[in-house]
Every structure is written in structure tokens, then in C-alpha cells.
Coordinates of C-alpha atoms in Angstrom, one line a residue:
Chain A
M1 CA -2.6 50.8 23.1
A2 CA -0.9 47.8 24.7
R3 CA -4.3 46.5 25.6
A4 CA -5.5 46.7 22.0
V5 CA -2.5 44.6 20.9
T6 CA -3.2 42.0 23.6
Q7 CA -6.9 41.8 22.5
Q8 CA -5.8 41.4 18.9
R9 CA -3.3 38.7 19.8
K10 CA -6.0 36.9 21.8
A11 CA -8.3 37.0 18.9
V12 CA -5.6 35.5 16.6
N13 CA -4.8 32.8 19.1
T14 CA -8.4 32.0 19.5
A15 CA -8.9 31.7 15.8
I16 CA -5.9 29.4 15.2
A17 CA -6.6 27.2 18.2
W18 CA -10.3 26.7 17.2
I19 CA -9.4 25.8 13.6
I20 CA -6.8 23.3 14.7
G21 CA -9.1 21.9 17.5
L22 CA -12.0 21.5 15.0
L23 CA -9.7 19.8 12.5
I24 CA -8.4 17.3 15.0
F25 CA -11.9 16.6 16.2
F26 CA -13.4 16.4 12.7
P27 CA -13.0 12.6 12.2
I28 CA -15.0 12.0 15.4
F29 CA -17.6 14.6 14.4
W30 CA -17.9 13.1 10.9
T31 CA -18.4 9.6 12.3
I32 CA -21.2 10.8 14.6
L33 CA -22.8 12.7 11.8
T34 CA -22.6 9.8 9.3
S35 CA -24.2 7.5 11.9
F36 CA -27.5 9.4 11.3
K37 CA -27.4 9.1 7.5
T38 CA -28.7 6.3 5.3
E39 CA -26.0 4.2 3.6
A40 CA -26.6 5.9 0.3
Q41 CA -26.4 9.4 1.9
A42 CA -23.2 8.3 3.7
I43 CA -21.3 8.0 0.5
A44 CA -23.1 10.7 -1.4
D45 CA -21.0 12.8 -3.8
P46 CA -20.5 15.7 -2.8
P47 CA -20.6 14.7 0.9
L48 CA -23.7 15.8 2.8
W49 CA -23.3 18.1 5.8
F50 CA -26.6 18.6 7.6
S51 CA -29.3 18.5 4.9
F52 CA -30.2 14.8 4.9
D53 CA -32.9 12.7 6.4
W54 CA -31.7 12.1 10.0
T55 CA -32.4 8.6 10.9
L56 CA -31.8 6.2 13.8
D57 CA -32.1 3.1 11.6
N58 CA -28.4 2.3 11.7
Y59 CA -28.4 2.0 15.5
V60 CA -31.3 -0.4 15.3
T61 CA -29.7 -2.4 12.5
V62 CA -26.4 -2.7 14.3
Q63 CA -28.2 -4.0 17.3
E64 CA -30.4 -6.4 15.4
R65 CA -27.8 -7.9 13.1
S66 CA -24.9 -8.3 15.5
N67 CA -26.3 -8.1 18.9
Y68 CA -24.4 -5.0 19.7
F69 CA -25.4 -4.9 23.4
R70 CA -23.8 -8.2 24.1
H71 CA -20.4 -6.8 23.0
F72 CA -21.1 -3.6 24.9
W73 CA -21.9 -5.6 28.0
N74 CA -18.7 -7.6 27.5
S75 CA -16.7 -4.4 27.4
V76 CA -18.4 -3.1 30.6
V77 CA -17.8 -6.4 32.5
I78 CA -14.2 -6.7 31.3
S79 CA -13.1 -3.1 31.9
V80 CA -14.9 -2.6 35.2
G81 CA -14.2 -6.1 36.4
S82 CA -10.5 -5.9 35.8
T83 CA -10.3 -2.4 37.3
V84 CA -12.1 -3.3 40.5
I85 CA -10.1 -6.5 41.1
G86 CA -7.0 -4.5 40.3
L87 CA -7.9 -1.9 42.9
I88 CA -8.7 -4.5 45.5
I89 CA -5.2 -6.0 45.1
A90 CA -3.4 -2.7 44.6
I91 CA -4.9 -0.6 47.4
P92 CA -3.2 -2.4 50.3
A93 CA 0.1 -2.5 48.4
A94 CA 0.1 1.2 47.6
W95 CA -1.1 2.0 51.0
S96 CA 1.6 0.3 52.9
M97 CA 4.3 1.6 50.5
A98 CA 3.1 5.1 51.0
F99 CA 2.7 5.0 54.8
V100 CA 5.1 2.4 55.9
P101 CA 7.9 2.8 53.3
G102 CA 10.8 0.3 53.8
K103 CA 14.2 0.0 52.3
Q104 CA 12.9 -2.0 49.4
T105 CA 9.9 0.2 48.6
R106 CA 11.6 2.1 45.8
N107 CA 13.0 -1.1 44.3
V108 CA 9.6 -2.8 44.4
L109 CA 7.9 0.1 42.7
M110 CA 10.5 0.3 40.0
W111 CA 10.3 -3.4 39.5
M112 CA 6.5 -3.3 39.2
L113 CA 6.9 -0.6 36.6
S114 CA 9.4 -2.7 34.6
T115 CA 6.7 -5.4 34.2
K116 CA 4.6 -2.8 32.3
M117 CA 7.5 -2.4 29.8
L118 CA 7.2 -6.0 28.7
P119 CA 5.9 -6.0 25.1
P120 CA 2.7 -8.0 25.1
V121 CA 3.8 -9.8 22.0
G122 CA 6.7 -11.3 23.9
V123 CA 4.3 -13.4 26.0
L124 CA 1.5 -13.9 23.4
V125 CA 2.3 -17.5 22.6
P126 CA 2.4 -18.9 26.1
I127 CA -0.7 -16.9 27.2
Y128 CA -2.5 -18.1 24.2
L129 CA -1.5 -21.7 24.7
I130 CA -2.3 -21.7 28.5
F131 CA -5.7 -20.1 27.8
R132 CA -6.4 -22.7 25.1
N133 CA -5.5 -25.6 27.4
V134 CA -7.5 -24.4 30.4
G135 CA -10.5 -23.2 28.4
L136 CA -10.1 -19.5 29.0
L137 CA -9.9 -18.5 25.3
D138 CA -12.9 -16.4 24.3
T139 CA -14.1 -16.0 27.9
K140 CA -14.7 -12.8 29.8
L141 CA -12.9 -14.2 32.8
G142 CA -9.8 -14.8 30.8
L143 CA -9.7 -11.2 29.6
I144 CA -10.4 -9.9 33.1
I145 CA -7.4 -11.9 34.4
V146 CA -5.1 -10.6 31.7
L147 CA -6.2 -6.9 31.9
T148 CA -6.0 -6.9 35.7
L149 CA -2.4 -8.1 35.5
I150 CA -1.3 -5.7 32.7
N151 CA -2.9 -2.7 34.4
L152 CA -1.9 -3.6 38.0
P153 CA 1.4 -1.7 37.9
I154 CA -0.3 1.5 36.7
I155 CA -3.0 1.1 39.4
V156 CA -0.4 0.6 42.2
W157 CA 1.7 3.6 40.9
M158 CA -1.2 5.9 40.6
L159 CA -2.6 5.1 44.0
Y160 CA 0.9 5.4 45.5
T161 CA 1.4 8.9 44.1
Y162 CA -2.0 10.0 45.5
F163 CA -1.5 8.3 48.9
R164 CA 2.0 9.8 49.3
E165 CA 0.4 13.3 49.2
I166 CA -1.6 12.6 52.3
P167 CA 0.4 14.4 54.9
N168 CA 1.7 12.2 57.7
D169 CA 1.2 15.0 60.2
I170 CA -2.5 14.5 60.0
L171 CA -2.1 10.9 61.0
E172 CA 0.1 11.8 63.9
A173 CA -2.4 14.5 65.0
A174 CA -5.2 11.9 65.0
R175 CA -3.1 9.5 67.0
M176 CA -2.3 12.2 69.6
D177 CA -6.1 12.7 69.9
G178 CA -6.3 9.0 70.7
A179 CA -7.5 7.6 67.5
G180 CA -7.0 3.9 67.0
L181 CA -5.9 2.2 63.8
W182 CA -9.5 1.6 62.8
D183 CA -10.6 5.2 63.5
E184 CA -7.5 6.4 61.6
I185 CA -8.5 4.4 58.5
V186 CA -12.2 5.1 58.6
Y187 CA -12.2 8.8 59.6
V188 CA -8.9 10.2 58.5
L189 CA -7.4 8.2 55.6
T190 CA -10.5 7.1 53.7
P191 CA -12.0 10.5 53.1
M192 CA -8.6 11.7 51.9
A193 CA -7.9 8.7 49.7
V194 CA -11.3 8.5 48.0
P195 CA -10.5 11.1 45.3
G196 CA -7.3 9.4 44.3
I197 CA -9.0 6.0 44.2
A198 CA -11.8 7.4 42.0
S199 CA -9.4 8.9 39.6
T200 CA -7.4 5.7 39.3
L201 CA -10.7 3.8 38.8
L202 CA -11.7 6.1 36.0
L203 CA -8.4 6.1 34.1
N204 CA -8.1 2.3 34.3
I205 CA -11.6 1.7 33.0
I206 CA -10.7 3.9 30.0
L207 CA -7.4 2.0 29.4
A208 CA -9.1 -1.4 29.7
W209 CA -12.0 -0.3 27.5
N210 CA -9.7 0.6 24.7
E211 CA -7.2 -2.2 25.1
A212 CA -6.8 -3.7 21.7
F213 CA -4.0 -6.3 21.7
W214 CA -5.2 -9.0 24.1
T215 CA -8.9 -8.4 23.4
L216 CA -8.3 -9.0 19.7
N217 CA -6.1 -12.0 20.2
L218 CA -7.9 -13.8 22.9
T219 CA -11.5 -13.5 21.9
A220 CA -13.8 -14.7 19.2
A221 CA -17.6 -14.3 18.8
N222 CA -18.5 -15.1 22.4
A223 CA -16.5 -12.8 24.7
A224 CA -15.5 -10.1 22.2
P225 CA -15.7 -6.7 23.7
L226 CA -16.3 -3.6 21.5
T227 CA -12.7 -3.4 20.3
A228 CA -12.9 -6.8 18.7
F229 CA -16.5 -6.3 17.6
I230 CA -15.6 -3.2 15.7
A231 CA -12.6 -5.0 14.1
S232 CA -15.1 -7.4 12.5
Y233 CA -16.1 -4.4 10.3
S234 CA -12.7 -4.5 8.6
S235 CA -14.0 -7.0 6.0
P236 CA -17.3 -5.4 5.1
E237 CA -20.0 -6.6 2.8
G238 CA -21.9 -4.1 0.8
L239 CA -22.7 -0.6 2.0
F240 CA -21.7 -0.2 5.6
Y241 CA -20.3 3.3 6.4
A242 CA -23.4 4.5 8.3
K243 CA -23.6 1.2 10.3
L244 CA -19.9 1.3 11.0
S245 CA -20.4 4.9 12.2
A246 CA -23.3 4.0 14.4
A247 CA -21.4 1.1 16.0
S248 CA -18.3 3.3 16.4
T249 CA -20.3 6.2 18.0
M250 CA -21.8 3.9 20.6
A251 CA -18.4 2.3 21.3
I252 CA -16.5 5.6 21.9
A253 CA -19.3 7.8 23.4
P254 CA -19.1 6.6 27.0
I255 CA -15.4 6.6 27.2
L256 CA -15.1 10.0 25.5
I257 CA -17.3 11.5 28.2
M258 CA -15.4 9.8 31.0
G259 CA -12.1 10.8 29.4
W260 CA -13.0 14.5 29.3
F261 CA -13.6 14.3 33.1
S262 CA -10.2 12.7 33.8
Q263 CA -7.9 14.9 31.8
K264 CA -5.7 15.8 34.8
Q265 CA -5.5 12.3 36.1
L266 CA -4.5 11.1 32.7
V267 CA -1.3 13.0 32.8
R268 CA -0.4 11.7 36.3
G269 CA -1.4 8.2 35.6
L270 CA 0.3 7.8 32.3
T271 CA 3.6 9.4 33.2
F272 CA 3.8 7.5 36.5
G273 CA 3.9 10.8 38.4
A274 CA 6.9 12.0 36.4
V275 CA 4.9 15.0 35.1
K276 CA 2.2 16.6 37.3
Chain B
M1 CA 7.8 -3.4 68.6
A2 CA 5.0 -1.6 66.9
T3 CA 7.2 -0.8 64.0
Q4 CA 8.2 -4.4 63.5
H5 CA 4.5 -5.3 63.7
S6 CA 3.6 -2.7 61.1
R7 CA 6.5 -3.8 58.9
A8 CA 5.2 -7.3 58.8
A9 CA 1.7 -6.0 58.0
A10 CA 3.1 -3.9 55.2
R11 CA 4.8 -6.9 53.7
L12 CA 1.6 -8.8 53.9
M13 CA -0.3 -6.0 52.1
I14 CA 2.2 -5.8 49.3
S15 CA 2.6 -9.5 48.7
P16 CA -0.5 -10.2 46.6
S17 CA 0.5 -7.6 44.0
V18 CA 4.1 -8.8 44.0
I19 CA 3.3 -12.5 43.7
L20 CA 0.8 -11.9 40.9
L21 CA 3.1 -9.7 38.9
L22 CA 6.0 -12.1 39.5
G23 CA 3.9 -15.0 38.2
W24 CA 2.7 -12.9 35.3
M25 CA 6.3 -12.1 34.4
L26 CA 8.2 -15.3 35.1
I27 CA 5.8 -18.0 33.9
P28 CA 5.0 -16.7 30.4
L29 CA 8.5 -15.3 29.9
G30 CA 10.1 -18.7 30.9
M31 CA 7.7 -20.4 28.5
T32 CA 8.5 -18.0 25.6
L33 CA 12.2 -18.6 26.2
Y34 CA 11.7 -22.4 26.4
F35 CA 9.5 -22.5 23.2
S36 CA 12.0 -20.4 21.3
F37 CA 14.5 -23.3 21.4
L38 CA 12.0 -25.9 20.2
R39 CA 10.8 -26.9 16.8
Y40 CA 7.1 -26.5 17.7
N41 CA 4.3 -26.0 15.2
L42 CA 0.7 -26.3 16.2
L43 CA -0.2 -27.7 12.8
M44 CA 2.4 -30.5 13.1
P45 CA 1.6 -32.5 16.2
G46 CA 4.2 -34.8 17.7
N47 CA 7.2 -34.3 19.9
N48 CA 8.8 -30.9 19.8
P49 CA 12.6 -31.5 19.6
F50 CA 15.2 -29.1 20.9
V51 CA 16.8 -27.2 18.0
G52 CA 19.1 -24.7 19.7
W53 CA 19.3 -21.4 18.0
E54 CA 17.6 -22.5 14.8
N55 CA 14.5 -20.5 15.3
Y56 CA 16.5 -17.4 16.1
A57 CA 18.6 -18.0 12.9
Y58 CA 15.5 -18.4 10.9
F59 CA 13.7 -15.4 12.3
L60 CA 16.6 -13.0 12.2
T61 CA 17.6 -13.9 8.6
D62 CA 14.0 -13.8 7.3
P63 CA 13.7 -10.8 4.9
A64 CA 10.4 -10.1 6.6
F65 CA 12.3 -9.5 9.9
Q66 CA 14.6 -6.9 8.4
S67 CA 11.6 -5.0 6.8
A68 CA 9.7 -5.3 10.1
I69 CA 12.6 -3.7 12.0
V70 CA 12.8 -0.9 9.5
N71 CA 9.0 -0.5 9.6
T72 CA 9.0 -0.5 13.4
L73 CA 11.7 2.2 13.5
L74 CA 9.9 4.3 10.9
L75 CA 6.6 3.9 12.6
V76 CA 7.9 4.8 16.1
G77 CA 10.2 7.6 14.7
G78 CA 7.6 9.1 12.4
V79 CA 4.9 9.2 15.1
L80 CA 7.3 10.6 17.7
L81 CA 8.4 13.4 15.3
I82 CA 4.9 14.4 14.4
T83 CA 3.5 14.2 18.0
V84 CA 6.4 15.9 19.7
V85 CA 6.7 18.8 17.3
G86 CA 2.9 19.1 16.9
G87 CA 2.4 18.6 20.7
T88 CA 4.9 21.3 21.6
F89 CA 3.3 23.8 19.2
L90 CA -0.2 23.0 20.4
A91 CA 0.8 23.2 24.1
I92 CA 2.3 26.6 23.6
L93 CA -0.7 27.7 21.6
L94 CA -3.2 26.4 24.2
D95 CA -1.3 28.0 27.0
Q96 CA -1.9 31.5 25.5
P97 CA -4.9 33.5 26.6
M98 CA -7.9 32.9 24.3
W99 CA -11.7 32.5 24.3
G100 CA -13.1 29.0 24.8
Q101 CA -9.8 27.5 25.9
G102 CA -11.5 24.7 27.8
I103 CA -13.6 23.6 24.8
V104 CA -10.6 23.7 22.4
R105 CA -8.7 21.5 24.9
I106 CA -11.5 19.0 25.0
L107 CA -11.6 18.9 21.2
V108 CA -7.8 18.4 20.9
I109 CA -7.6 15.5 23.4
A110 CA -10.6 13.7 22.2
P111 CA -8.8 11.3 19.8
F112 CA -6.9 9.8 22.7
F113 CA -10.1 8.2 24.0
V114 CA -11.1 6.6 20.7
M115 CA -10.4 2.9 20.7
P116 CA -7.6 1.9 18.2
T117 CA -9.9 -0.3 16.1
V118 CA -12.5 2.5 15.7
S119 CA -10.0 5.1 14.7
A120 CA -8.2 2.8 12.3
L121 CA -11.5 1.8 10.6
V122 CA -12.9 5.3 10.4
W123 CA -9.7 6.6 8.8
K124 CA -9.4 3.7 6.5
N125 CA -13.0 3.8 5.2
M126 CA -14.4 7.3 5.6
F127 CA -11.2 9.2 4.8
M128 CA -8.6 7.2 3.0
N129 CA -10.8 5.0 0.8
P130 CA -9.9 5.9 -2.8
V131 CA -13.5 5.7 -4.0
N132 CA -15.8 6.9 -1.2
G133 CA -13.4 8.5 1.2
L134 CA -13.5 12.2 2.0
F135 CA -9.9 12.6 0.8
A136 CA -10.9 11.2 -2.6
Y137 CA -13.7 13.8 -2.8
L138 CA -11.4 16.5 -1.8
A139 CA -8.9 15.4 -4.5
K140 CA -11.6 15.3 -7.1
A141 CA -12.9 18.6 -6.1
L142 CA -9.4 20.1 -6.6
G143 CA -9.1 18.3 -9.9
M144 CA -6.6 15.7 -8.8
Q145 CA -6.4 11.9 -9.0
P146 CA -7.7 10.2 -5.8
F147 CA -4.8 8.6 -4.0
D148 CA -5.1 5.0 -2.6
F149 CA -3.4 5.7 0.7
L150 CA -3.3 2.3 2.3
A151 CA -2.3 0.5 -0.9
Q152 CA 0.3 3.0 -2.1
A153 CA 1.6 4.4 1.1
P154 CA 0.5 1.9 3.8
L155 CA 3.1 2.7 6.4
A156 CA 2.8 6.5 6.0
S157 CA -0.9 6.2 6.3
I158 CA -0.6 4.2 9.5
I159 CA 1.8 6.7 10.9
G160 CA -0.8 9.4 10.2
I161 CA -3.6 7.5 11.9
V162 CA -1.4 6.6 15.0
S163 CA -0.1 10.2 15.2
W164 CA -3.7 11.5 15.3
Q165 CA -4.3 9.1 18.3
W166 CA -1.2 10.2 20.2
L167 CA -1.0 13.9 19.4
P168 CA -3.5 14.5 22.3
F169 CA -1.3 12.6 24.7
A170 CA 1.8 14.7 23.9
T171 CA -0.2 17.9 23.9
L172 CA -1.8 17.2 27.3
I173 CA 1.5 16.4 29.0
L174 CA 3.4 19.2 27.5
L175 CA 0.6 21.6 28.3
T176 CA 0.7 20.5 31.9
A177 CA 4.4 21.2 31.9
M178 CA 3.9 24.6 30.2
Q179 CA 1.6 25.6 33.1
S180 CA 4.4 25.3 35.5
L181 CA 6.6 27.7 33.5
D182 CA 7.3 30.9 35.3
S183 CA 5.6 33.6 33.1
E184 CA 7.7 36.4 34.8
Q185 CA 10.8 34.9 33.3
L186 CA 9.2 35.1 29.8
E187 CA 8.0 38.7 30.5
A188 CA 11.5 39.8 31.7
A189 CA 13.1 38.3 28.6
E190 CA 10.5 40.1 26.4
M191 CA 11.3 43.4 28.1
D192 CA 15.0 42.8 27.5
G193 CA 14.2 42.6 23.8
A194 CA 14.5 38.8 23.3
S195 CA 12.7 37.7 20.1
P196 CA 9.8 35.2 20.3
L197 CA 12.1 32.6 18.8
A198 CA 14.9 33.3 21.3
R199 CA 12.4 33.1 24.1
F200 CA 11.2 29.7 22.8
W201 CA 14.7 28.4 22.3
Y202 CA 16.3 29.6 25.6
I203 CA 13.4 29.5 28.0
T204 CA 10.4 27.5 26.9
L205 CA 12.2 24.5 25.3
P206 CA 14.7 23.9 28.2
H207 CA 11.7 24.1 30.6
L208 CA 9.8 21.5 28.5
S209 CA 12.8 19.2 27.9
R210 CA 12.0 16.9 30.8
A211 CA 8.4 16.5 29.8
I212 CA 9.4 15.9 26.2
T213 CA 11.7 13.2 27.3
V214 CA 8.9 11.6 29.3
V215 CA 6.6 11.8 26.3
I216 CA 9.2 10.2 24.0
L217 CA 9.9 7.3 26.3
I218 CA 6.4 6.5 27.2
Q219 CA 5.1 6.8 23.7
T220 CA 8.0 4.6 22.5
I221 CA 6.9 1.8 24.8
F222 CA 3.3 1.9 23.4
L223 CA 4.3 2.5 19.8
L224 CA 6.6 -0.5 19.7
S225 CA 3.5 -2.6 20.3
I226 CA 1.2 -1.0 17.7
F227 CA -1.0 -3.9 16.5
A228 CA -4.7 -3.2 16.1
E229 CA -4.2 -0.3 13.7
I230 CA -2.2 -2.6 11.4
L231 CA -4.5 -5.5 11.7
V232 CA -7.7 -3.7 10.7
T233 CA -6.2 -1.5 8.0
T234 CA -3.6 -3.4 6.0
N235 CA -3.0 -6.8 7.7
G236 CA 0.7 -5.9 7.5
G237 CA 0.6 -5.6 3.7
P238 CA 0.8 -5.1 0.8
G239 CA 3.5 -7.8 1.2
T240 CA 5.3 -6.8 4.3
A241 CA 5.1 -3.1 3.6
S242 CA 3.4 -2.2 6.9
T243 CA 4.4 -5.2 9.1
N244 CA 6.1 -4.1 12.3
L245 CA 7.8 -6.4 14.8
T246 CA 4.7 -7.0 16.9
Y247 CA 2.6 -7.9 13.8
L248 CA 5.3 -10.2 12.5
V249 CA 5.4 -12.2 15.7
Y250 CA 1.6 -12.3 15.8
A251 CA 1.6 -13.6 12.2
E252 CA 4.3 -16.3 12.9
S253 CA 2.5 -17.5 16.1
L254 CA -1.2 -17.2 15.4
L255 CA -1.5 -17.2 11.6
R256 CA 1.3 -19.7 10.7
F257 CA 1.0 -21.5 14.1
D258 CA 4.8 -21.6 14.3
V259 CA 5.2 -21.4 18.1
G260 CA 9.0 -21.8 18.0
T261 CA 9.7 -19.0 15.6
G262 CA 7.1 -16.8 17.1
S263 CA 8.6 -17.2 20.5
A264 CA 12.1 -16.4 19.2
G265 CA 10.6 -13.2 17.7
G266 CA 8.9 -12.5 21.0
V267 CA 12.3 -12.7 22.8
V268 CA 13.8 -10.3 20.2
A269 CA 10.9 -7.9 20.8
I270 CA 11.5 -8.0 24.6
I271 CA 15.2 -7.3 24.2
L272 CA 14.4 -4.2 22.0
A273 CA 11.8 -2.9 24.4
N274 CA 14.1 -3.3 27.3
I275 CA 16.7 -1.0 25.8
V276 CA 14.1 1.8 25.8
A277 CA 12.7 0.7 29.2
I278 CA 16.1 1.2 30.9
F279 CA 16.2 4.9 29.9
L280 CA 12.6 5.4 31.0
M281 CA 13.1 3.7 34.3
R282 CA 16.1 6.0 35.1
M283 CA 14.0 9.1 34.4
I284 CA 11.1 8.0 36.6
G285 CA 13.5 6.7 39.3
K286 CA 15.2 10.1 39.5
N287 CA 11.9 11.7 40.0
L288 CA 11.0 9.3 42.8
D289 CA 14.0 10.6 44.8
A290 CA 13.1 14.2 44.3

């Protein structure tokens, strides 16, 4: 009897959850679907579900007309570049704070976090003017610099929360066995730190890929990553739903897949370890 | 000896991060502060005289500022209400036993990974457009007049779009918190005859309170700086109906090229964000000790 009730409840839960889940996902599904329609089919009344002539033309057109892959490449260079440079700067800092904590460690961490609270618009004017004067406007290098700096606090924090979980006893045990500092780093710490570093890398590429304040304000035709490229569709000419959908699908697909792999890290990274 | 040595090494390892962040904070902030006291317009070359508090007086008494403050509060408050209530509901739902839980979770969190410009444009064109949008078809199918969302209710529409983007974040964090809830406690309460509502109110909600606070604070930091969604949907309009503080400062600085006023607005934005930041920092700092 009790078991039947549980099964029934499970079925109800399943139904409600699936309906809500599909509704939330629907705009993404619709975008992907529309990207395979012709422009006329994209605005057909009533809307077409699956019975239309599937075509890849939009993907071809988006590439030919606006050189999509250049913007895609810009996104890759900017997000990966800023993340890797951020990691190179942050790993030593997080490392020493986790393993050689001093009196000031806590204050330094909190202060780093506080820089993340600075609203970007508060420093928009000076950054814009500095970039204009030194020729960094609309360059990939300029965006890499800015994104490295705005994500550095998150990188340090994420790494710190991972490194702190590496037990100190293991280090002591290794030392007792006569391991030198170098052995310690190569054979003990690195294998234990790699998962944390990989998670941090993943989350930060996602954040940098989707960053849409600095990328919109500091780029024009040349260094525009996908965020800014897609924004150029806001003043369309003629029929464009299918092309917008194709461009959007290509812009979100890689990050959607990476994001699904990094669900757990997302919580830790975005709450600065406050929720695990 | 060794400790002293490693302390010095530690300081050396931290310094690049600290120096870079210090520079990133102090140089632009100092410049914003300095510009905010100058009459400085990029369209009017010449010397930029010191004008004291004039820019602040101008910015703070501009009717656009008052509506921007109201819009910012409505935007942040509206999105927080929808995402926290919706996220709590979804977290409790997804924590129940069901078939295909992993897939539903993937569906629910997907919008968080969609870049802001894409989600804004997809909603604007393919859903909210009064002629070709899906909502217009739906209205016509039900025999109603299509509604021009972004012209007639621009702020509410943007709140809707942004809520769609942030609901996954709230859900994911609250779900993580739900999973650490002791189920025995709930079962015991159930056996003692506590109603589902009572169980939610006295056990689940107190357990989630900390995570909810974190969600509110972190989202507030991000929501105060909403920009791309407004830029590509309404450009802050019609009039200033959907201009928030971030967009107003952008418009002053990069559309009207008024560096002085834009900087004053930037300083105001920093002060407002800091009020939220202080609370958030306290929360995270407490956790660091634990």
C-alpha cells in the first residue's frame, strides 16, 4: 500500500518536473529548431514543429556574410587566453595561501573578493580612455587583459577552496619519507590539485565566453567575440530569424556542453565556497 | 629558519595577484573619481576645468537618474523575487525521487549558459515580437490581441528575460543546499503528523535560509550591472522606461561622451554596489572561519 503511494507520488513528481524542465528549455530548443528552417518557414503561421524542409543554408549564410568563424575564434582566444593567464598568476597565490597561511591570508582573500564587487560601469570611462590612448580598443589583447583581471579573484578563490581540501598530513607523510620540495610538488600535490585546476579552468572559460559588458563596450568589427557579434543582430534587415537562430546555436552550443559538465563546480565557484 | 624562508616565498607567490588587482582597482577608480570633478566632454576638446560637485548635482537631479534608480530596484527586486521563489520550488521538486532526474536538471540549468546577448535577442524576436513572435501566435490562437511586450511593458519584459537566465543559478545552489538536508528529520516530522506546509516552513526553509541569502547577495551584485539585455532589446527605452543605473552611466559616457557626468554616475553606482557588497562579504567571511 505504502509502496503504491510512493510510486504514484514519484510519477506525479516526474510529470511536473519534466513539464517545467521542458518549458524552461523550450527557448533554446526553439532556437536550435528554427536554425534549420528557411526564413519563410521560420515565421510561418501557425509555427512549424518538425514538418519542414530541414536545411543547413543558414549556417552557410551566416559564415559567408559575416565571417562567423573569425568571431568564434575571437571568443576562443579571449576566453581561453584570459583564463590561462589568470591561472598562471593565481595558482602560486592560491597555493601559498592554502599551504602557508599567514596572519593576513584571510584579509587578502576578502580584499580580492571585494574587487569583484566593483560594478564595471564604475570604471568604464577610465578603461575606455586608457584603451583608446594606448590603442587597445577593439583588440583581443585588450579584452584578454580586462577579462583576466575581472576573473582573477574568482580564480584565486576557487583554487584556494580546492587546495585547502588537500590534507596537510599527506605532505607531512611525504616529508617523513624523505621527499624534497620538488618531489612534494610533482608527485604529491600536482596529482591532487589537477582536478581543482581543471574545474576552475572550465568555469572561467564559461564566464569569459559569456561576458557581455566589456566585450560590448571595448570592441568593434575587429576583435568582437560572439557576444558582440550576436548583438549586431539587434538591428536586423529583412528576414533574419533563421540566421539569428543559426548564429545563436553556434554561439551557445560549445558552452552549453561544457556547462553541463561543470554543474557542481559552478556552485562552488560562484558562491566563493559559501555553498558546497 | 625554514618557516621564515617559506613565508618569504609565500609572499612572493601572492604578490603578482595582489599587485595586479591593486592596480586594476586603484588606477581606474582614482581616474573615475578625478574625472567626476571635471567638466570633461569628449566632443568639446580643450582644457577640462575643475567644477567641484557640479557633475554630481547634474547627475543626481536629472529626472533620468530617478527613473534609473527606480528601474534598477524594480529589476533587481523583480528578478530576485521570481528566481528565489521559483528556485526554492524547483529545488524541492528536483530533490524528490523521480525518473530522469539528471536530464531534467540539465534542462533546467541550461539557460544559465546562454550568453546574455543571445537570450535577449531570442526572447525579443522569436517570442515577444508582436507580429512574428510565438507569444503573438499564441494570443491570436486564443482569440486575443497580440501584446507588444517590449514597447508596452519594457521593464517587465526585461525582468522576465533576466529571470529566465538566473532561475537556473538559484535552483542549482538551492538544490545543492537541499541535498545536505537530513531526510530523517523530515521523516520524523511526517510521522509526528506535521503537514507538508509545516514541514516546509519549520524544517526546509530554515535549512535553506543560508543558501537563499547567498543567492540573493550574489545575484544582486550581478543584477545591479545588467547591461547587454537592455542594450539589445530596448536601448533603455521607450524614453527611459527601461534604463537602469548601469545603462544610464553608459549612455552618458559613451553615447553623449560626457566623461564628467558619466564618472559621477560611476561613483554613485560604486557606492550603491558597496552597500550590498558589505553584507555579502560578511556572509562569506563567516564561512571562511568555520
